[in-house]
mmCIF file of C-alpha atoms in Angstrom:
data_model
loop_
_atom_site.group_PDB
_atom_site.id
_atom_site.type_symbol
_atom_site.label_atom_id
_atom_site.label_comp_id
_atom_site.label_asym_id
_atom_site.label_seq_id
_atom_site.Cartn_x
_atom_site.Cartn_y
_atom_site.Cartn_z
ATOM 1 C CA ASN A 1 -66.920 166.231 -38.180
ATOM 2 C CA ALA A 2 -67.630 169.602 -37.559
ATOM 3 C CA GLY A 3 -64.355 170.943 -36.210
ATOM 4 C CA VAL A 4 -64.490 174.189 -34.255
ATOM 5 C CA THR A 5 -68.144 176.249 -34.160
ATOM 6 C CA GLN A 6 -67.851 179.642 -33.352
ATOM 7 C CA THR A 7 -71.362 181.546 -32.982
ATOM 8 C CA PRO A 8 -72.306 183.953 -32.805
ATOM 9 C CA LYS A 9 -71.012 184.968 -36.793
ATOM 10 C CA PHE A 10 -71.916 188.680 -36.315
ATOM 11 C CA GLN A 11 -72.811 191.047 -33.754
ATOM 12 C CA VAL A 12 -73.425 194.136 -33.590
ATOM 13 C CA LEU A 13 -72.717 195.719 -29.518
ATOM 14 C CA LYS A 14 -72.537 198.740 -27.901
ATOM 15 C CA THR A 15 -70.026 200.739 -26.005
ATOM 16 C CA GLY A 16 -70.139 198.895 -22.529
ATOM 17 C CA GLN A 17 -72.667 196.311 -23.274
ATOM 18 C CA SER A 18 -71.430 192.470 -22.835
ATOM 19 C CA MET A 19 -71.522 189.457 -24.168
ATOM 20 C CA THR A 20 -69.848 185.853 -25.366
ATOM 21 C CA LEU A 21 -69.024 184.522 -27.971
ATOM 22 C CA GLN A 22 -69.192 181.317 -27.757
ATOM 23 C CA CYS A 23 -66.336 177.755 -29.352
ATOM 24 C CA ALA A 24 -67.303 174.425 -29.791
ATOM 25 C CA GLN A 25 -64.641 171.744 -30.788
ATOM 26 C CA ASP A 26 -65.061 167.401 -31.417
ATOM 27 C CA MET A 27 -62.115 167.121 -31.948
ATOM 28 C CA ASN A 28 -61.169 166.175 -28.576
ATOM 29 C CA HIS A 29 -58.200 168.358 -28.243
ATOM 30 C CA ASN A 30 -56.529 168.958 -25.146
ATOM 31 C CA SER A 31 -55.254 173.030 -25.507
ATOM 32 C CA MET A 32 -57.577 175.494 -27.300
ATOM 33 C CA TYR A 33 -56.958 179.027 -28.264
ATOM 34 C CA TRP A 34 -58.661 183.492 -28.787
ATOM 35 C CA TYR A 35 -57.002 185.244 -31.764
ATOM 36 C CA ARG A 36 -58.142 188.113 -32.917
ATOM 37 C CA GLN A 37 -57.363 189.053 -36.163
ATOM 38 C CA ASP A 38 -56.474 193.470 -37.242
ATOM 39 C CA PRO A 39 -56.755 194.121 -40.985
ATOM 40 C CA GLY A 40 -52.963 194.484 -41.501
ATOM 41 C CA MET A 41 -52.070 192.817 -38.521
ATOM 42 C CA GLY A 42 -51.156 188.831 -37.595
ATOM 43 C CA LEU A 43 -53.207 186.494 -35.511
ATOM 44 C CA ARG A 44 -52.711 187.652 -31.059
ATOM 45 C CA LEU A 45 -53.706 185.345 -29.193
ATOM 46 C CA ILE A 46 -55.632 186.555 -26.350
ATOM 47 C CA TYR A 47 -56.451 183.917 -23.731
ATOM 48 C CA TYR A 48 -55.487 180.366 -23.894
ATOM 49 C CA SER A 49 -56.399 176.720 -21.996
ATOM 50 C CA ALA A 50 -53.622 174.077 -22.329
ATOM 51 C CA SER A 51 -55.887 171.974 -20.135
ATOM 52 C CA GLU A 52 -59.591 171.661 -19.685
ATOM 53 C CA GLY A 53 -59.526 173.464 -16.024
ATOM 54 C CA THR A 54 -56.518 175.939 -16.598
ATOM 55 C CA THR A 55 -56.753 179.274 -18.473
ATOM 56 C CA ASP A 56 -53.984 181.366 -19.169
ATOM 57 C CA LYS A 57 -53.416 185.758 -21.039
ATOM 58 C CA GLY A 58 -52.182 185.669 -24.379
ATOM 59 C CA GLU A 59 -50.364 188.625 -26.063
ATOM 60 C CA VAL A 60 -53.647 191.230 -25.792
ATOM 61 C CA PRO A 61 -55.791 190.199 -23.113
ATOM 62 C CA ASN A 62 -57.638 193.064 -21.619
ATOM 63 C CA GLY A 63 -60.824 193.509 -21.403
ATOM 64 C CA TYR A 64 -61.326 189.542 -21.703
ATOM 65 C CA ASN A 65 -61.890 186.927 -19.432
ATOM 66 C CA VAL A 66 -62.571 182.859 -20.609
ATOM 67 C CA SER A 67 -64.101 180.457 -19.529
ATOM 68 C CA ARG A 68 -63.148 176.357 -19.774
ATOM 69 C CA LEU A 69 -66.651 175.081 -19.089
ATOM 70 C CA ASN A 70 -65.106 171.571 -20.201
ATOM 71 C CA LYS A 71 -62.994 170.056 -22.803
ATOM 72 C CA ARG A 72 -65.131 170.636 -25.499
ATOM 73 C CA GLU A 73 -66.245 174.467 -24.374
ATOM 74 C CA PHE A 74 -63.824 177.314 -24.417
ATOM 75 C CA SER A 75 -65.226 180.874 -23.869
ATOM 76 C CA LEU A 76 -64.863 184.328 -24.318
ATOM 77 C CA ARG A 77 -66.423 187.349 -22.913
ATOM 78 C CA LEU A 78 -66.320 191.295 -22.552
ATOM 79 C CA GLU A 79 -68.123 192.496 -19.762
ATOM 80 C CA SER A 80 -67.425 196.368 -21.297
ATOM 81 C CA ALA A 81 -66.971 196.394 -24.792
ATOM 82 C CA ALA A 82 -64.637 198.972 -26.473
ATOM 83 C CA PRO A 83 -64.358 200.769 -29.742
ATOM 84 C CA SER A 84 -61.052 198.834 -29.554
ATOM 85 C CA GLN A 85 -62.343 195.568 -28.890
ATOM 86 C CA THR A 86 -63.733 196.026 -32.721
ATOM 87 C CA SER A 87 -62.489 193.105 -34.686
ATOM 88 C CA VAL A 88 -62.542 189.496 -36.113
ATOM 89 C CA TYR A 89 -62.022 186.700 -33.375
ATOM 90 C CA PHE A 90 -61.300 183.662 -34.146
ATOM 91 C CA CYS A 91 -60.960 180.169 -32.158
ATOM 92 C CA ALA A 92 -58.829 177.247 -31.886
ATOM 93 C CA SER A 93 -58.030 174.018 -31.181
ATOM 94 C CA ARG A 94 -55.006 171.535 -31.116
ATOM 95 C CA ASP A 95 -53.958 168.829 -30.488
ATOM 96 C CA GLN A 96 -51.121 168.581 -27.975
ATOM 97 C CA GLN A 97 -50.230 164.856 -26.986
ATOM 98 C CA GLY A 98 -47.341 164.681 -28.802
ATOM 99 C CA LEU A 99 -44.723 166.876 -30.786
ATOM 100 C CA ASN A 100 -45.914 170.994 -32.468
ATOM 101 C CA THR A 101 -48.940 170.289 -33.721
ATOM 102 C CA GLU A 102 -51.447 172.303 -36.468
ATOM 103 C CA ALA A 103 -54.200 174.678 -34.875
ATOM 104 C CA PHE A 104 -57.657 174.192 -36.416
ATOM 105 C CA PHE A 105 -59.578 177.605 -36.319
ATOM 106 C CA GLY A 106 -63.968 178.487 -36.549
ATOM 107 C CA GLN A 107 -64.590 180.285 -39.076
ATOM 108 C CA GLY A 108 -65.144 183.290 -37.213
ATOM 109 C CA THR A 109 -66.709 185.790 -34.926
ATOM 110 C CA ARG A 110 -67.459 189.541 -36.620
ATOM 111 C CA LEU A 111 -67.662 192.193 -33.994
ATOM 112 C CA THR A 112 -68.198 195.468 -34.221
ATOM 113 C CA VAL A 113 -69.011 197.589 -30.501
ATOM 114 C CA VAL A 114 -70.009 200.880 -31.696
ATOM 115 C CA GLY B 1 -38.507 191.250 -29.978
ATOM 116 C CA GLU B 2 -39.679 187.974 -31.646
ATOM 117 C CA SER B 3 -40.609 189.027 -35.123
ATOM 118 C CA VAL B 4 -42.659 186.523 -37.696
ATOM 119 C CA GLY B 5 -43.336 189.116 -40.631
ATOM 120 C CA LEU B 6 -43.491 188.554 -44.751
ATOM 121 C CA HIS B 7 -41.548 190.248 -47.568
ATOM 122 C CA LEU B 8 -44.712 191.068 -49.571
ATOM 123 C CA PRO B 9 -48.085 191.503 -48.337
ATOM 124 C CA THR B 10 -49.613 190.591 -51.765
ATOM 125 C CA LEU B 11 -48.978 188.643 -54.376
ATOM 126 C CA SER B 12 -50.094 188.793 -57.985
ATOM 127 C CA VAL B 13 -49.726 185.721 -60.810
ATOM 128 C CA GLN B 14 -51.311 184.214 -63.520
ATOM 129 C CA GLU B 15 -52.992 181.216 -63.968
ATOM 130 C CA GLY B 16 -50.908 178.196 -63.960
ATOM 131 C CA ASP B 17 -47.221 179.801 -62.687
ATOM 132 C CA ASN B 18 -45.687 179.316 -59.941
ATOM 133 C CA SER B 19 -46.245 181.153 -56.766
ATOM 134 C CA ILE B 20 -42.982 181.879 -54.068
ATOM 135 C CA ILE B 21 -44.882 183.981 -50.872
ATOM 136 C CA ASN B 22 -41.850 184.257 -48.381
ATOM 137 C CA CYS B 23 -41.289 185.105 -44.657
ATOM 138 C CA ALA B 24 -38.628 185.975 -42.165
ATOM 139 C CA TYR B 25 -39.007 185.573 -38.538
ATOM 140 C CA SER B 26 -36.036 185.708 -35.351
ATOM 141 C CA ASN B 27 -36.437 184.007 -32.647
ATOM 142 C CA SER B 28 -33.796 181.353 -33.853
ATOM 143 C CA ALA B 29 -35.328 179.208 -30.679
ATOM 144 C CA SER B 30 -37.816 178.397 -32.908
ATOM 145 C CA ASP B 31 -38.196 174.784 -33.859
ATOM 146 C CA TYR B 32 -42.052 174.625 -35.147
ATOM 147 C CA PHE B 33 -43.096 176.613 -38.569
ATOM 148 C CA ILE B 34 -45.852 176.257 -40.060
ATOM 149 C CA TRP B 35 -47.756 177.645 -43.538
ATOM 150 C CA TYR B 36 -51.702 178.735 -43.128
ATOM 151 C CA LYS B 37 -54.845 179.293 -46.061
ATOM 152 C CA GLN B 38 -57.015 181.849 -45.036
ATOM 153 C CA GLU B 39 -60.151 182.406 -47.313
ATOM 154 C CA SER B 40 -62.452 185.802 -47.531
ATOM 155 C CA GLY B 41 -64.866 184.964 -43.985
ATOM 156 C CA LYS B 42 -63.387 182.213 -43.227
ATOM 157 C CA GLY B 43 -60.610 181.453 -40.353
ATOM 158 C CA PRO B 44 -56.904 180.274 -41.400
ATOM 159 C CA GLN B 45 -56.670 176.620 -42.880
ATOM 160 C CA PHE B 46 -53.555 174.683 -42.369
ATOM 161 C CA ILE B 47 -51.313 174.128 -45.721
ATOM 162 C CA ILE B 48 -48.186 172.344 -44.125
ATOM 163 C CA ASP B 49 -45.485 172.745 -41.574
ATOM 164 C CA ILE B 50 -41.480 172.256 -41.772
ATOM 165 C CA ARG B 51 -39.767 171.310 -37.782
ATOM 166 C CA SER B 52 -36.397 172.871 -37.941
ATOM 167 C CA ASN B 53 -34.680 169.965 -38.265
ATOM 168 C CA MET B 54 -35.250 169.792 -41.597
ATOM 169 C CA ASP B 55 -34.483 172.066 -45.060
ATOM 170 C CA LYS B 56 -37.571 170.839 -47.423
ATOM 171 C CA ARG B 57 -40.831 169.710 -47.282
ATOM 172 C CA GLN B 58 -43.378 168.793 -49.731
ATOM 173 C CA GLY B 59 -46.952 168.240 -50.612
ATOM 174 C CA GLN B 60 -49.824 168.679 -52.579
ATOM 175 C CA ARG B 61 -48.734 170.849 -55.138
ATOM 176 C CA VAL B 62 -47.217 172.867 -52.309
ATOM 177 C CA THR B 63 -43.557 172.700 -51.010
ATOM 178 C CA VAL B 64 -42.252 174.925 -48.150
ATOM 179 C CA LEU B 65 -38.240 175.798 -47.780
ATOM 180 C CA LEU B 66 -36.778 177.200 -44.714
ATOM 181 C CA ASN B 67 -33.397 177.710 -43.994
ATOM 182 C CA LYS B 68 -32.777 178.954 -40.910
ATOM 183 C CA THR B 69 -29.468 180.085 -40.645
ATOM 184 C CA VAL B 70 -30.390 183.478 -42.178
ATOM 185 C CA LYS B 71 -34.270 183.018 -40.811
ATOM 186 C CA HIS B 72 -36.721 182.572 -43.804
ATOM 187 C CA LEU B 73 -38.697 180.687 -44.797
ATOM 188 C CA SER B 74 -40.886 180.083 -48.023
ATOM 189 C CA LEU B 75 -44.079 178.226 -50.005
ATOM 190 C CA GLN B 76 -43.929 178.017 -53.268
ATOM 191 C CA ILE B 77 -47.320 176.545 -54.407
ATOM 192 C CA ALA B 78 -46.857 175.011 -58.260
ATOM 193 C CA ALA B 79 -49.359 175.739 -61.051
ATOM 194 C CA THR B 80 -51.158 178.013 -58.790
ATOM 195 C CA GLN B 81 -54.921 178.116 -59.536
ATOM 196 C CA PRO B 82 -57.916 180.805 -58.580
ATOM 197 C CA GLY B 83 -59.047 178.393 -56.114
ATOM 198 C CA ASP B 84 -55.425 179.384 -54.239
ATOM 199 C CA SER B 85 -56.404 183.195 -53.567
ATOM 200 C CA ALA B 86 -56.566 184.043 -50.139
ATOM 201 C CA VAL B 87 -54.380 185.173 -47.665
ATOM 202 C CA TYR B 88 -51.589 183.050 -46.678
ATOM 203 C CA PHE B 89 -50.163 182.873 -43.012
ATOM 204 C CA CYS B 90 -46.561 181.686 -41.693
ATOM 205 C CA ALA B 91 -46.162 181.255 -37.606
ATOM 206 C CA GLU B 92 -43.596 179.842 -36.134
ATOM 207 C CA THR B 93 -43.483 178.207 -32.471
ATOM 208 C CA PRO B 94 -40.483 178.097 -30.670
ATOM 209 C CA ASN B 95 -39.911 174.704 -28.629
ATOM 210 C CA THR B 96 -41.113 175.799 -25.371
ATOM 211 C CA GLY B 97 -44.689 174.783 -26.728
ATOM 212 C CA GLY B 98 -47.660 175.460 -28.785
ATOM 213 C CA PHE B 99 -49.193 178.095 -27.037
ATOM 214 C CA LYS B 100 -46.940 180.838 -27.600
ATOM 215 C CA THR B 101 -47.314 180.103 -32.010
ATOM 216 C CA ILE B 102 -46.392 183.995 -33.697
ATOM 217 C CA PHE B 103 -48.014 184.820 -36.640
ATOM 218 C CA GLY B 104 -46.909 186.837 -39.426
ATOM 219 C CA ALA B 105 -49.785 189.275 -41.095
ATOM 220 C CA GLY B 106 -49.444 187.835 -44.203
ATOM 221 C CA THR B 107 -49.913 187.929 -47.848
ATOM 222 C CA ARG B 108 -52.596 188.098 -50.213
ATOM 223 C CA LEU B 109 -52.237 185.863 -53.610
ATOM 224 C CA PHE B 110 -54.354 187.045 -56.212
ATOM 225 C CA VAL B 111 -54.672 184.930 -59.418
ATOM 226 C CA LYS B 112 -55.086 185.952 -62.847
ATOM 227 C CA ALA B 113 -57.354 183.428 -65.144
#
């Protein structure tokens, strides 16, 4: 199993450009997440999807949109990139049928906005 | 407010020694805790978890201790190896569910050969 797959791994954008980060998981998990990781800070939740067909804002949603395309895929879109969105982005999924469980993370997308 | 923090941002240990990484949390409603390991250029990877009805849990070479009285979590790594060099995160999940897991900033562990 591939687990959680993110594309692209690296991206450089100019201020104002748009792009979509793709994420797919093959573990049949219900919930999926997008985090950003900045130096010296913990992972911060941007958006999450508790189940197919639902999405909710996390801690830092401004400037982002998401789409839960199906149970496998959860994409993150930057409509007009800003330098403040330079970060490493991680997608994660979790099986939440029962008690709390661990999250499985992708390899990350390193985004630089110039 | 809610916070998960680490006492030491970096830790350097000699190969073969034991490592202890500490974490403080402030939300007494948290009932599930996880330690993740993140190697350079990779995503966080699950190491071990513990629920609030336990105070100790052991895995392979790792032990997590939970002290709810002082809201403290620690990760002990026995016989630390060069492959253990990474950033370690603690994470807490409130009893309202896993969607709002809070991650600490991380501790970087250096293992000297």
